[in-house]
mmCIF file of C-alpha atoms in Angstrom:
data_model
loop_
_atom_site.group_PDB
_atom_site.id
_atom_site.type_symbol
_atom_site.label_atom_id
_atom_site.label_comp_id
_atom_site.label_asym_id
_atom_site.label_seq_id
_atom_site.Cartn_x
_atom_site.Cartn_y
_atom_site.Cartn_z
ATOM 1 C CA MET H 86 45.019 -50.743 42.800
ATOM 2 C CA ALA H 87 44.720 -47.170 44.115
ATOM 3 C CA VAL H 88 44.126 -48.476 47.646
ATOM 4 C CA LEU H 89 47.274 -50.640 47.491
ATOM 5 C CA LEU H 90 49.384 -47.691 46.272
ATOM 6 C CA ARG H 91 48.125 -45.454 49.069
ATOM 7 C CA ARG H 92 48.866 -48.135 51.660
ATOM 8 C CA ALA H 93 52.382 -48.568 50.285
ATOM 9 C CA LEU H 94 52.927 -44.792 50.477
ATOM 10 C CA ILE H 95 51.791 -44.716 54.094
ATOM 11 C CA SER H 96 54.109 -47.629 54.981
ATOM 12 C CA TYR H 97 57.037 -45.871 53.275
ATOM 13 C CA ARG H 98 56.468 -42.706 55.275
ATOM 14 C CA HIS H 99 56.260 -44.654 58.528
ATOM 15 C CA ILE H 100 59.543 -46.470 57.800
ATOM 16 C CA SER H 101 61.265 -43.244 56.745
ATOM 17 C CA PHE H 102 60.167 -41.527 59.939
ATOM 18 C CA ALA H 103 61.439 -44.443 62.035
ATOM 19 C CA LEU H 104 64.836 -44.422 60.262
ATOM 20 C CA ARG H 105 65.248 -40.697 60.785
ATOM 21 C CA THR H 106 64.375 -40.972 64.472
ATOM 22 C CA SER H 107 66.806 -43.861 65.029
ATOM 23 C CA SER H 108 69.561 -41.984 63.145
ATOM 24 C CA LEU H 109 69.150 -38.946 65.394
ATOM 25 C CA GLN H 110 69.335 -41.127 68.479
ATOM 26 C CA SER H 111 72.480 -42.862 67.159
ATOM 27 C CA HIS H 112 74.101 -39.506 66.423
ATOM 28 C CA ARG H 113 73.429 -38.293 69.916
ATOM 29 C CA TYR H 114 74.772 -41.513 71.455
ATOM 30 C CA LEU H 115 78.003 -41.457 69.415
ATOM 31 C CA SER H 116 78.547 -37.804 70.232
ATOM 32 C CA TYR H 117 78.168 -38.685 73.881
ATOM 33 C CA LEU H 118 80.774 -41.482 73.496
ATOM 34 C CA ILE H 119 83.313 -39.101 71.982
ATOM 35 C CA SER H 120 82.884 -36.605 74.819
ATOM 36 C CA THR H 121 82.835 -39.078 77.742
ATOM 37 C CA SER H 122 84.602 -42.296 76.733
ATOM 38 C CA PRO H 123 88.388 -42.539 76.951
ATOM 39 C CA CYS H 124 88.656 -43.928 73.440
ATOM 40 C CA ASN H 125 91.834 -43.588 71.366
ATOM 41 C CA THR H 126 92.426 -41.252 68.450
ATOM 42 C CA HIS H 127 91.744 -43.933 65.833
ATOM 43 C CA GLN H 128 88.300 -44.763 67.272
ATOM 44 C CA SER H 129 87.425 -41.078 67.533
ATOM 45 C CA ALA H 130 88.355 -40.592 63.875
ATOM 46 C CA ILE H 131 86.102 -43.490 62.806
ATOM 47 C CA ILE H 132 83.143 -42.168 64.784
ATOM 48 C CA SER H 133 83.692 -38.622 63.518
ATOM 49 C CA SER H 134 83.830 -39.832 59.881
ATOM 50 C CA PHE H 135 80.523 -41.676 60.368
ATOM 51 C CA LEU H 136 78.855 -38.639 61.889
ATOM 52 C CA ASN H 137 80.058 -36.416 59.049
ATOM 53 C CA ALA H 138 79.022 -38.855 56.262
ATOM 54 C CA PRO H 139 76.597 -37.416 53.651
ATOM 55 C CA ALA H 140 73.989 -40.162 54.208
ATOM 56 C CA THR H 141 74.036 -39.538 57.948
ATOM 57 C CA ASN H 142 73.721 -35.787 57.450
ATOM 58 C CA PHE H 143 70.806 -36.304 55.040
ATOM 59 C CA LEU H 144 68.887 -38.418 57.539
ATOM 60 C CA LEU H 145 69.736 -36.034 60.360
ATOM 61 C CA PHE H 146 68.615 -33.064 58.273
ATOM 62 C CA GLY H 147 65.234 -34.714 57.679
ATOM 63 C CA SER H 148 64.943 -35.621 61.351
ATOM 64 C CA ARG H 149 65.896 -32.145 62.581
ATOM 65 C CA ARG H 150 63.498 -30.619 60.090
ATOM 66 C CA GLY H 151 60.688 -32.794 61.374
ATOM 67 C CA PHE H 152 61.475 -32.150 65.007
ATOM 68 C CA ALA H 153 62.012 -28.422 64.398
ATOM 69 C CA LYS H 154 58.393 -28.156 63.252
ATOM 70 C CA GLY H 155 57.251 -30.231 66.186
ATOM 71 C CA ARG H 156 56.140 -33.825 66.590
ATOM 72 C CA LYS H 157 52.639 -33.066 65.314
ATOM 73 C CA GLN H 158 53.694 -32.866 61.658
ATOM 74 C CA PRO H 159 54.301 -36.621 61.064
ATOM 75 C CA ILE H 160 51.092 -37.430 62.927
ATOM 76 C CA LYS H 161 49.218 -34.896 60.800
ATOM 77 C CA GLU H 162 50.583 -36.398 57.592
ATOM 78 C CA GLN H 163 49.639 -39.884 58.795
ATOM 79 C CA ASP H 164 46.111 -38.729 59.600
ATOM 80 C CA GLU H 165 45.776 -37.153 56.146
ATOM 81 C CA ASP H 166 46.953 -40.361 54.468
ATOM 82 C CA GLU H 167 44.542 -42.416 56.524
ATOM 83 C CA GLU H 168 41.707 -40.046 55.604
ATOM 84 C CA GLU H 169 42.575 -40.397 51.906
ATOM 85 C CA LEU H 170 42.603 -44.186 52.291
ATOM 86 C CA GLU H 171 39.212 -44.080 54.003
ATOM 87 C CA ASP H 172 37.828 -41.887 51.203
ATOM 88 C CA THR H 173 39.050 -44.399 48.606
ATOM 89 C CA GLU H 174 37.422 -47.256 50.489
ATOM 90 C CA GLU H 175 34.201 -45.232 50.750
ATOM 91 C CA ASP H 176 34.266 -44.738 46.973
ATOM 92 C CA ALA H 177 34.594 -48.499 46.489
ATOM 93 C CA ASN H 178 31.728 -49.097 48.943
ATOM 94 C CA LEU H 179 29.570 -46.543 47.141
ATOM 95 C CA GLY H 180 30.005 -48.346 43.830
ATOM 96 C CA ALA H 181 29.275 -51.729 45.401
ATOM 97 C CA ASN H 182 26.169 -50.397 47.150
ATOM 98 C CA VAL H 183 24.817 -48.822 43.970
ATOM 99 C CA LYS H 184 25.306 -52.059 42.018
ATOM 100 C CA ALA H 185 23.765 -54.171 44.777
ATOM 101 C CA ALA H 186 20.702 -51.923 44.936
ATOM 102 C CA SER H 187 20.291 -52.051 41.138
ATOM 103 C CA ILE H 188 20.569 -55.832 41.027
ATOM 104 C CA SER H 189 18.075 -56.222 43.871
ATOM 105 C CA GLN H 190 15.483 -53.974 42.212
ATOM 106 C CA MET H 191 15.911 -55.567 38.786
ATOM 107 C CA GLU H 192 15.694 -59.083 40.197
ATOM 108 C CA SER H 193 12.501 -58.139 42.036
ATOM 109 C CA ALA H 194 10.990 -56.899 38.771
ATOM 110 C CA VAL H 195 11.859 -60.141 36.970
ATOM 111 C CA ASP H 196 10.478 -62.240 39.853
ATOM 112 C CA ALA H 197 7.220 -60.285 39.724
ATOM 113 C CA LEU H 198 7.016 -60.945 35.973
ATOM 114 C CA SER H 199 7.549 -64.657 36.553
ATOM 115 C CA ARG H 200 4.640 -64.750 39.013
ATOM 116 C CA GLU H 201 2.380 -62.849 36.616
ATOM 117 C CA LEU H 202 3.167 -65.147 33.696
ATOM 118 C CA ALA H 203 2.506 -68.210 35.828
ATOM 119 C CA LYS H 204 -1.066 -66.978 36.404
ATOM 120 C CA LEU H 205 -1.886 -66.914 32.678
ATOM 121 C CA ARG H 206 -3.757 -69.826 31.225
ATOM 122 C CA THR H 207 -2.253 -71.686 28.303
ATOM 123 C CA GLY H 208 -3.380 -74.709 26.343
ATOM 124 C CA ARG H 209 -1.337 -76.976 28.639
ATOM 125 C CA ALA H 210 -1.925 -77.852 32.284
ATOM 126 C CA SER H 211 0.393 -76.107 34.723
ATOM 127 C CA ALA H 212 0.446 -76.483 38.503
ATOM 128 C CA GLY H 213 1.148 -72.775 38.956
ATOM 129 C CA MET H 214 -1.828 -71.548 36.935
ATOM 130 C CA LEU H 215 -4.128 -71.783 40.006
ATOM 131 C CA ASP H 216 -1.769 -70.154 42.524
ATOM 132 C CA HIS H 217 -3.352 -66.692 42.248
ATOM 133 C CA ILE H 218 -6.885 -67.942 42.963
ATOM 134 C CA MET H 219 -8.158 -66.805 46.386
ATOM 135 C CA VAL H 220 -10.396 -69.190 48.332
ATOM 136 C CA GLU H 221 -12.776 -67.888 51.011
ATOM 137 C CA HIS H 222 -12.710 -70.338 53.917
ATOM 138 C CA PHE H 223 -14.374 -69.482 57.239
ATOM 139 C CA GLY H 224 -14.613 -65.871 56.108
ATOM 140 C CA ILE H 225 -10.860 -65.594 55.377
ATOM 141 C CA LYS H 226 -9.451 -65.334 51.855
ATOM 142 C CA THR H 227 -6.470 -67.644 51.388
ATOM 143 C CA PRO H 228 -4.366 -68.473 48.288
ATOM 144 C CA LEU H 229 -5.378 -71.804 46.792
ATOM 145 C CA ASN H 230 -1.833 -73.182 46.882
ATOM 146 C CA ARG H 231 -1.878 -72.862 50.702
ATOM 147 C CA MET H 232 -5.046 -74.930 51.009
ATOM 148 C CA ALA H 233 -4.431 -77.694 48.497
ATOM 149 C CA VAL H 234 -1.835 -79.615 46.525
ATOM 150 C CA VAL H 235 -2.074 -78.951 42.770
ATOM 151 C CA SER H 236 -0.520 -81.571 40.479
ATOM 152 C CA VAL H 237 -0.526 -82.279 36.738
ATOM 153 C CA LEU H 238 -2.156 -85.566 35.763
ATOM 154 C CA ASP H 239 -1.549 -85.078 32.034
ATOM 155 C CA PRO H 240 -0.992 -82.113 29.660
ATOM 156 C CA LYS H 241 -4.738 -81.367 29.731
ATOM 157 C CA THR H 242 -5.723 -82.221 33.320
ATOM 158 C CA LEU H 243 -5.005 -80.904 36.824
ATOM 159 C CA SER H 244 -5.634 -82.524 40.184
ATOM 160 C CA VAL H 245 -6.459 -80.400 43.267
ATOM 161 C CA THR H 246 -6.269 -82.230 46.621
ATOM 162 C CA PRO H 247 -7.195 -80.096 49.651
ATOM 163 C CA TYR H 248 -5.405 -80.442 52.980
ATOM 164 C CA ASP H 249 -8.828 -80.230 54.643
ATOM 165 C CA PRO H 250 -11.444 -82.362 52.829
ATOM 166 C CA ASN H 251 -14.172 -80.111 54.252
ATOM 167 C CA ALA H 252 -12.837 -77.250 52.078
ATOM 168 C CA LEU H 253 -13.526 -79.092 48.819
ATOM 169 C CA LYS H 254 -16.688 -77.086 48.043
ATOM 170 C CA GLU H 255 -14.950 -73.748 48.675
ATOM 171 C CA LEU H 256 -12.095 -74.754 46.352
ATOM 172 C CA GLU H 257 -14.516 -75.786 43.598
ATOM 173 C CA LYS H 258 -16.415 -72.500 43.887
ATOM 174 C CA ALA H 259 -13.229 -70.416 43.740
ATOM 175 C CA ILE H 260 -11.946 -72.199 40.632
ATOM 176 C CA ILE H 261 -15.269 -71.830 38.800
ATOM 177 C CA SER H 262 -15.495 -68.087 39.624
ATOM 178 C CA SER H 263 -11.905 -67.394 38.449
ATOM 179 C CA PRO H 264 -11.400 -65.790 35.009
ATOM 180 C CA LEU H 265 -9.658 -68.923 33.710
ATOM 181 C CA GLY H 266 -12.887 -70.489 32.455
ATOM 182 C CA LEU H 267 -12.341 -73.854 34.184
ATOM 183 C CA ASN H 268 -15.011 -76.332 35.362
ATOM 184 C CA PRO H 269 -13.627 -78.774 37.971
ATOM 185 C CA ASN H 270 -15.270 -82.101 38.797
ATOM 186 C CA ALA H 271 -15.338 -83.627 42.301
ATOM 187 C CA ASP H 272 -13.616 -87.010 42.572
ATOM 188 C CA ASN H 273 -13.905 -88.306 46.152
ATOM 189 C CA GLN H 274 -11.625 -86.023 48.209
ATOM 190 C CA ARG H 275 -10.059 -84.137 45.279
ATOM 191 C CA LEU H 276 -11.008 -82.082 42.259
ATOM 192 C CA ILE H 277 -10.238 -83.005 38.636
ATOM 193 C CA VAL H 278 -9.777 -79.894 36.524
ATOM 194 C CA PRO H 279 -9.764 -80.412 32.734
ATOM 195 C CA ILE H 280 -8.007 -77.709 30.698
ATOM 196 C CA PRO H 281 -10.163 -76.901 27.646
ATOM 197 C CA PRO H 282 -8.511 -75.856 24.391
ATOM 198 C CA MET H 283 -8.102 -72.104 23.964
ATOM 199 C CA THR H 284 -9.992 -70.232 21.292
ATOM 200 C CA LYS H 285 -8.238 -67.904 18.877
ATOM 201 C CA GLU H 286 -9.687 -64.846 20.624
ATOM 202 C CA HIS H 287 -8.538 -66.117 24.002
ATOM 203 C CA ILE H 288 -5.030 -66.748 22.687
ATOM 204 C CA GLN H 289 -4.805 -63.208 21.309
ATOM 205 C CA ALA H 290 -6.087 -61.740 24.563
ATOM 206 C CA VAL H 291 -3.547 -63.648 26.658
ATOM 207 C CA CYS H 292 -0.720 -62.661 24.285
ATOM 208 C CA ARG H 293 -1.681 -59.015 24.761
ATOM 209 C CA VAL H 294 -1.445 -59.499 28.519
ATOM 210 C CA VAL H 295 2.028 -60.998 28.082
ATOM 211 C CA ALA H 296 3.126 -58.046 25.946
ATOM 212 C CA LYS H 297 1.856 -55.575 28.548
ATOM 213 C CA SER H 298 3.631 -57.476 31.337
ATOM 214 C CA SER H 299 6.832 -57.339 29.291
ATOM 215 C CA GLU H 300 6.614 -53.559 28.917
ATOM 216 C CA ASP H 301 5.817 -53.111 32.603
ATOM 217 C CA VAL H 302 8.854 -55.060 33.757
ATOM 218 C CA LYS H 303 11.100 -53.205 31.300
ATOM 219 C CA GLN H 304 9.925 -49.901 32.738
ATOM 220 C CA SER H 305 10.642 -51.153 36.256
ATOM 221 C CA ILE H 306 14.168 -52.177 35.224
ATOM 222 C CA ARG H 307 14.775 -48.820 33.532
ATOM 223 C CA ARG H 308 13.553 -46.972 36.611
ATOM 224 C CA ALA H 309 16.049 -48.914 38.716
ATOM 225 C CA ARG H 310 18.760 -47.960 36.209
ATOM 226 C CA GLN H 311 17.816 -44.269 36.294
ATOM 227 C CA LYS H 312 17.780 -44.272 40.088
ATOM 228 C CA SER H 313 21.313 -45.689 40.161
ATOM 229 C CA LEU H 314 22.553 -43.195 37.572
ATOM 230 C CA ASP H 315 21.093 -40.321 39.609
ATOM 231 C CA THR H 316 22.930 -41.583 42.704
ATOM 232 C CA ILE H 317 26.201 -41.754 40.769
ATOM 233 C CA LYS H 318 25.671 -38.285 39.298
ATOM 234 C CA LYS H 319 25.135 -36.786 42.753
ATOM 235 C CA ALA H 320 28.305 -38.474 44.045
ATOM 236 C CA VAL H 321 30.532 -36.914 41.352
ATOM 237 C CA PRO H 322 31.796 -33.538 42.681
ATOM 238 C CA LYS H 323 31.356 -30.447 40.536
ATOM 239 C CA LYS H 324 34.393 -28.428 39.445
ATOM 240 C CA LYS H 325 33.977 -25.869 42.210
ATOM 241 C CA ASP H 326 33.532 -28.617 44.838
ATOM 242 C CA LYS H 327 36.413 -30.891 43.852
ATOM 243 C CA ASP H 328 38.605 -29.725 46.719
ATOM 244 C CA LYS H 329 35.879 -30.136 49.322
ATOM 245 C CA ALA H 330 35.771 -33.227 51.490
ATOM 246 C CA GLY H 331 32.810 -35.548 51.258
ATOM 247 C CA SER H 332 31.538 -38.809 49.890
ATOM 248 C CA SER H 333 32.235 -38.602 46.150
ATOM 249 C CA ILE H 334 33.820 -40.564 43.331
ATOM 250 C CA SER H 335 36.030 -39.554 40.463
ATOM 251 C CA ALA H 336 34.665 -38.958 36.982
ATOM 252 C CA ASP H 337 36.480 -42.047 35.631
ATOM 253 C CA ASP H 338 35.030 -44.276 38.345
ATOM 254 C CA ALA H 339 31.593 -42.810 37.680
ATOM 255 C CA LYS H 340 31.816 -43.628 33.950
ATOM 256 C CA ARG H 341 32.963 -47.174 34.712
ATOM 257 C CA LEU H 342 30.110 -47.656 37.185
ATOM 258 C CA GLU H 343 27.556 -46.233 34.740
ATOM 259 C CA LYS H 344 28.707 -48.720 32.103
ATOM 260 C CA GLU H 345 28.297 -51.590 34.571
ATOM 261 C CA ILE H 346 24.765 -50.419 35.395
ATOM 262 C CA ASP H 347 23.937 -50.216 31.665
ATOM 263 C CA ASP H 348 25.240 -53.769 31.166
ATOM 264 C CA LEU H 349 23.065 -54.990 34.047
ATOM 265 C CA THR H 350 20.049 -53.240 32.533
ATOM 266 C CA LYS H 351 20.560 -54.927 29.154
ATOM 267 C CA LYS H 352 21.026 -58.298 30.847
ATOM 268 C CA PHE H 353 17.802 -58.132 32.864
ATOM 269 C CA ILE H 354 15.766 -56.734 29.962
ATOM 270 C CA LYS H 355 16.925 -59.629 27.777
ATOM 271 C CA THR H 356 15.954 -62.076 30.534
ATOM 272 C CA ALA H 357 12.469 -60.567 30.703
ATOM 273 C CA GLU H 358 12.075 -60.641 26.919
ATOM 274 C CA ASP H 359 13.133 -64.295 26.761
ATOM 275 C CA MET H 360 10.608 -65.204 29.484
ATOM 276 C CA CYS H 361 7.790 -63.465 27.621
ATOM 277 C CA LYS H 362 8.724 -65.033 24.280
ATOM 278 C CA ALA H 363 8.733 -68.473 25.876
ATOM 279 C CA LYS H 364 5.293 -67.806 27.411
ATOM 280 C CA GLU H 365 3.841 -66.604 24.095
ATOM 281 C CA LYS H 366 5.172 -69.740 22.408
ATOM 282 C CA GLU H 367 3.586 -71.878 25.123
ATOM 283 C CA ILE H 368 0.260 -70.086 24.615
ATOM 284 C CA THR H 369 0.162 -70.267 20.832
ATOM 285 C CA VAL H 370 1.508 -73.814 20.444
ATOM 286 C CA GLY H 371 -0.591 -75.147 23.295
#
């Protein structure tokens, strides 16, 4: 809204300047007609009454005043208005950039949580539970999901089919040595991985991991919030610097932006909590 008002003000000043300039030119032309043209008394009276009209004098006064100070004054005012408009647009860009950075950092934290939760073993078979396992093949460690297709045969069984059948032994060794406690069985050119039921101690241990992951992601989200608030605080000019030029925003805009950042923080924290609650339910119910 502020940008639209400033643009309207600039347009008004441009139109006013054009009207004053045209009025001065008309006055000069009519004065020239009276002095050079052989017009009759009636025509001269009409032209003289127009030149002496209050509206004409008002416009001419503004024009003479502008020209008396030189032609640089209207240009200077236009430049100042354009600078104010640019400052307003910079303020809007600052707010958008701060929000975009906050959203990006908070989304990254939630994505990292999703990957961590997918690694945890539950009582049910999940294709993503083997993604974090590293397989050493020809001396190079490679994620298992890049070497094989993992599919769910039933709620208690996984199937691992390697792209290269010669890597079957390396895949079996990597799965056995993982902390998931799984014992795959070779079945021709694939591995059958049964998912054993979880003990009570194992369930409690995994739930503690979920709780820790939840706290970690909340801290990451809060750090992103604090970083954004610090950026906003630095952009608000102090009382002694309010008249100085620079990239800054008003106190009202800063409060509005801070509220938006707080709302984003609550939204992403709730998303993380819901993900962790769903994972805990999956672990305990099995």
